Coordinates of N, CA and C in Angstrom, one line a residue:
M9 N 132.4 121.4 18.1 CA 131.3 121.6 18.6 C 130.4 122.4 17.8
R10 N 128.9 121.9 17.7 CA 128.3 122.5 16.5 C 127.1 123.7 17.5
L11 N 126.9 125.0 17.5 CA 125.9 125.7 18.0 C 124.5 124.9 18.6
S12 N 124.3 124.5 17.2 CA 123.2 123.3 17.8 C 123.2 122.4 19.0
E13 N 124.3 121.9 19.5 CA 124.9 121.1 20.4 C 125.1 121.5 21.8
I14 N 125.4 122.9 21.6 CA 125.5 123.9 22.8 C 124.2 124.8 23.1
G15 N 123.4 124.7 22.3 CA 122.5 125.7 23.0 C 121.4 125.5 23.9
D16 N 121.5 123.9 24.1 CA 120.6 124.0 25.5 C 121.0 124.0 26.9
K17 N 122.6 124.3 26.9 CA 123.4 124.1 28.1 C 122.9 125.2 28.8
E18 N 122.9 125.3 29.9 CA 122.9 126.0 30.9 C 123.5 127.0 31.4
I19 N 123.5 127.9 31.4 CA 125.1 129.1 31.5 C 125.1 129.7 33.0
I20 N 126.3 129.1 33.9 CA 126.1 129.2 34.9 C 127.1 129.8 35.6
D21 N 127.2 130.9 36.5 CA 128.4 131.8 37.0 C 129.3 131.1 38.5
I22 N 130.1 130.4 38.2 CA 130.8 129.4 39.2 C 131.2 130.4 40.5
R23 N 131.5 132.0 40.6 CA 131.6 132.8 41.2 C 130.4 132.6 42.4
T24 N 129.2 133.4 41.5 CA 128.4 133.4 42.6 C 126.9 132.6 42.3
G25 N 127.2 131.2 41.5 CA 126.4 130.2 41.7 C 125.2 130.6 40.8
N26 N 125.0 131.6 40.4 CA 123.9 132.2 39.5 C 123.7 131.6 38.3
R27 N 122.4 131.4 38.1 CA 122.0 130.7 36.4 C 121.7 132.1 35.9
H28 N 121.9 132.0 34.0 CA 121.7 133.1 33.5 C 121.5 132.3 31.9
G29 N 120.4 131.3 32.5 CA 119.5 130.8 31.2 C 120.5 129.9 30.2
Q30 N 119.8 129.6 29.1 CA 120.6 128.6 28.2 C 121.1 129.6 27.3
L31 N 122.0 128.9 26.4 CA 122.7 129.5 25.4 C 121.7 130.2 24.7
W32 N 120.7 129.5 24.1 CA 119.5 129.8 23.2 C 119.0 131.3 23.8
D33 N 119.2 131.6 25.3 CA 118.9 132.9 25.6 C 119.7 134.0 25.6
A34 N 121.1 133.6 25.2 CA 121.9 134.2 25.0 C 122.2 135.0 23.5
E35 N 123.0 136.2 23.4 CA 123.4 136.8 21.6 C 124.9 136.7 21.9
M36 N 125.5 136.5 21.2 CA 126.8 136.4 20.6 C 127.1 137.6 20.0
L37 N 128.5 138.3 20.5 CA 129.2 139.3 20.0 C 130.2 138.9 19.4
F38 N 130.5 139.4 18.1 CA 131.8 139.0 17.1 C 132.7 140.0 16.8
D39 N 134.0 139.7 16.7 CA 134.8 140.5 15.9 C 134.5 140.9 14.5
E40 N 134.4 142.0 14.3 CA 134.1 142.2 12.8 C 135.0 141.7 11.7
K41 N 136.1 141.8 12.1 CA 137.6 141.5 11.4 C 138.0 140.0 11.2
T42 N 137.9 139.4 12.5 CA 138.4 137.7 12.4 C 136.9 137.1 12.7
G43 N 135.9 137.3 12.9 CA 134.6 136.5 13.2 C 135.1 135.7 14.6
A44 N 135.6 136.0 15.3 CA 135.8 135.2 16.6 C 134.9 135.7 17.4
I45 N 134.4 135.3 18.4 CA 133.5 135.4 19.5 C 134.1 136.4 20.4
Q46 N 133.6 137.4 20.8 CA 134.0 138.3 21.6 C 133.7 138.2 23.1
S47 N 132.3 137.9 23.1 CA 131.6 137.7 24.3 C 130.2 137.2 24.3
L48 N 129.3 136.9 25.6 CA 128.0 136.6 25.1 C 127.4 137.6 25.8
L49 N 125.9 138.1 25.5 CA 125.1 138.8 26.3 C 124.0 137.9 26.8
V50 N 124.1 137.7 28.3 CA 123.2 136.8 28.7 C 122.5 137.3 29.6
P51 N 120.9 136.6 29.9 CA 119.9 137.5 30.9 C 120.8 137.4 32.6
D52 N 120.9 138.7 33.3 CA 121.0 139.0 34.3 C 119.8 138.6 35.4
F53 N 119.3 137.7 35.7 CA 118.1 137.1 36.5 C 118.1 137.9 38.0
M54 N 116.8 138.5 37.5 CA 116.9 139.1 39.6 C 116.3 138.1 40.3
G55 N 115.5 137.0 39.8 CA 114.6 136.0 40.7 C 113.7 135.3 40.0
T56 N 112.4 135.1 40.6 CA 111.5 134.3 40.0 C 110.4 134.9 40.5
S57 N 109.4 135.0 39.5 CA 107.9 135.4 39.6 C 106.9 134.5 39.7
R58 N 105.6 134.7 39.6 CA 104.5 133.5 39.5 C 104.5 133.0 38.1
F59 N 105.1 133.5 37.0 CA 105.1 133.8 35.3 C 106.6 133.3 34.6
G60 N 107.3 133.0 35.6 CA 108.6 132.7 35.1 C 109.5 133.9 35.7
R61 N 110.7 133.7 35.4 CA 111.9 134.4 35.7 C 111.8 135.7 34.8
K62 N 112.2 136.7 35.7 CA 112.3 138.4 35.5 C 113.8 138.5 35.2
Y63 N 114.4 139.3 34.4 CA 115.5 139.5 34.5 C 115.7 141.1 34.0
S64 N 116.4 141.8 34.9 CA 116.8 143.0 34.8 C 117.3 143.9 33.7
E65 N 118.4 143.2 33.3 CA 119.2 143.6 32.2 C 120.0 142.7 31.3
M66 N 121.0 142.8 30.4 CA 121.8 141.7 30.1 C 123.3 142.1 30.6
L67 N 123.7 140.9 30.7 CA 125.2 140.8 31.1 C 126.2 140.5 30.6
Q68 N 127.1 141.2 29.7 CA 128.1 140.9 28.9 C 129.2 140.2 29.5
L69 N 129.2 138.9 28.8 CA 130.1 137.8 29.5 C 131.7 137.6 28.4
P70 N 132.3 138.2 28.6 CA 133.9 138.1 27.7 C 134.0 136.3 27.5
W71 N 134.2 136.2 26.3 CA 134.4 134.8 26.0 C 135.7 134.0 26.9
I72 N 136.6 134.8 27.4 CA 137.6 134.2 27.9 C 137.4 134.0 29.3
S73 N 136.1 134.4 29.7 CA 135.9 133.8 31.1 C 135.3 132.8 31.1
I74 N 134.9 132.6 29.8 CA 134.3 130.7 30.3 C 135.2 129.8 30.5
L75 N 135.1 129.2 31.8 CA 136.1 127.7 32.2 C 136.0 126.8 31.8
K76 N 134.6 126.3 31.1 CA 134.6 124.4 31.2 C 132.9 124.8 30.1
I77 N 132.9 124.1 29.0 CA 131.8 123.2 28.2 C 131.8 122.3 28.6
G78 N 130.8 121.8 29.7 CA 130.4 120.4 29.8 C 129.1 119.7 29.0
G79 N 128.7 118.8 29.9 CA 127.7 118.2 29.1 C 126.5 118.4 29.0
D80 N 126.2 119.6 30.5 CA 125.1 120.1 30.6 C 124.9 121.3 30.8
V81 N 126.3 121.9 31.2 CA 126.4 123.2 31.5 C 127.7 124.0 30.8
I82 N 127.5 125.3 31.0 CA 128.5 126.1 30.4 C 129.1 126.9 31.9
V83 N 130.0 126.9 32.4 CA 130.5 127.5 33.4 C 131.7 128.4 32.8
F84 N 131.2 129.6 33.8 CA 132.2 131.0 33.3 C 132.7 131.4 34.9
E85 N 133.5 132.6 35.0 CA 133.8 133.1 36.3 C 134.0 134.6 35.9
S86 N 132.8 135.3 36.9 CA 132.4 136.8 36.7 C 133.5 137.6 37.4
T87 N 133.4 138.5 37.1 CA 134.4 139.8 37.7 C 133.8 140.7 38.2
L88 N 133.9 140.5 39.7 CA 133.2 141.6 40.3 C 133.5 143.2 40.3

């Protein structure tokens, strides 16, 4: 699967039900030696305002916590 095919997918936490934007909103952290994806940095949204969603900080999402990449969403399970 190419990045261009998954960029529009919504990132959802199955444990809390929170939406963390689309993959285009995230940043990827790579292992410098292997080039493997280690984690994603996704917005940790606080809620909505009149002008759109606001976020307080970035949430680091380990790549191994991704459970499923589906047709419209990327589902992960957060650790509380």
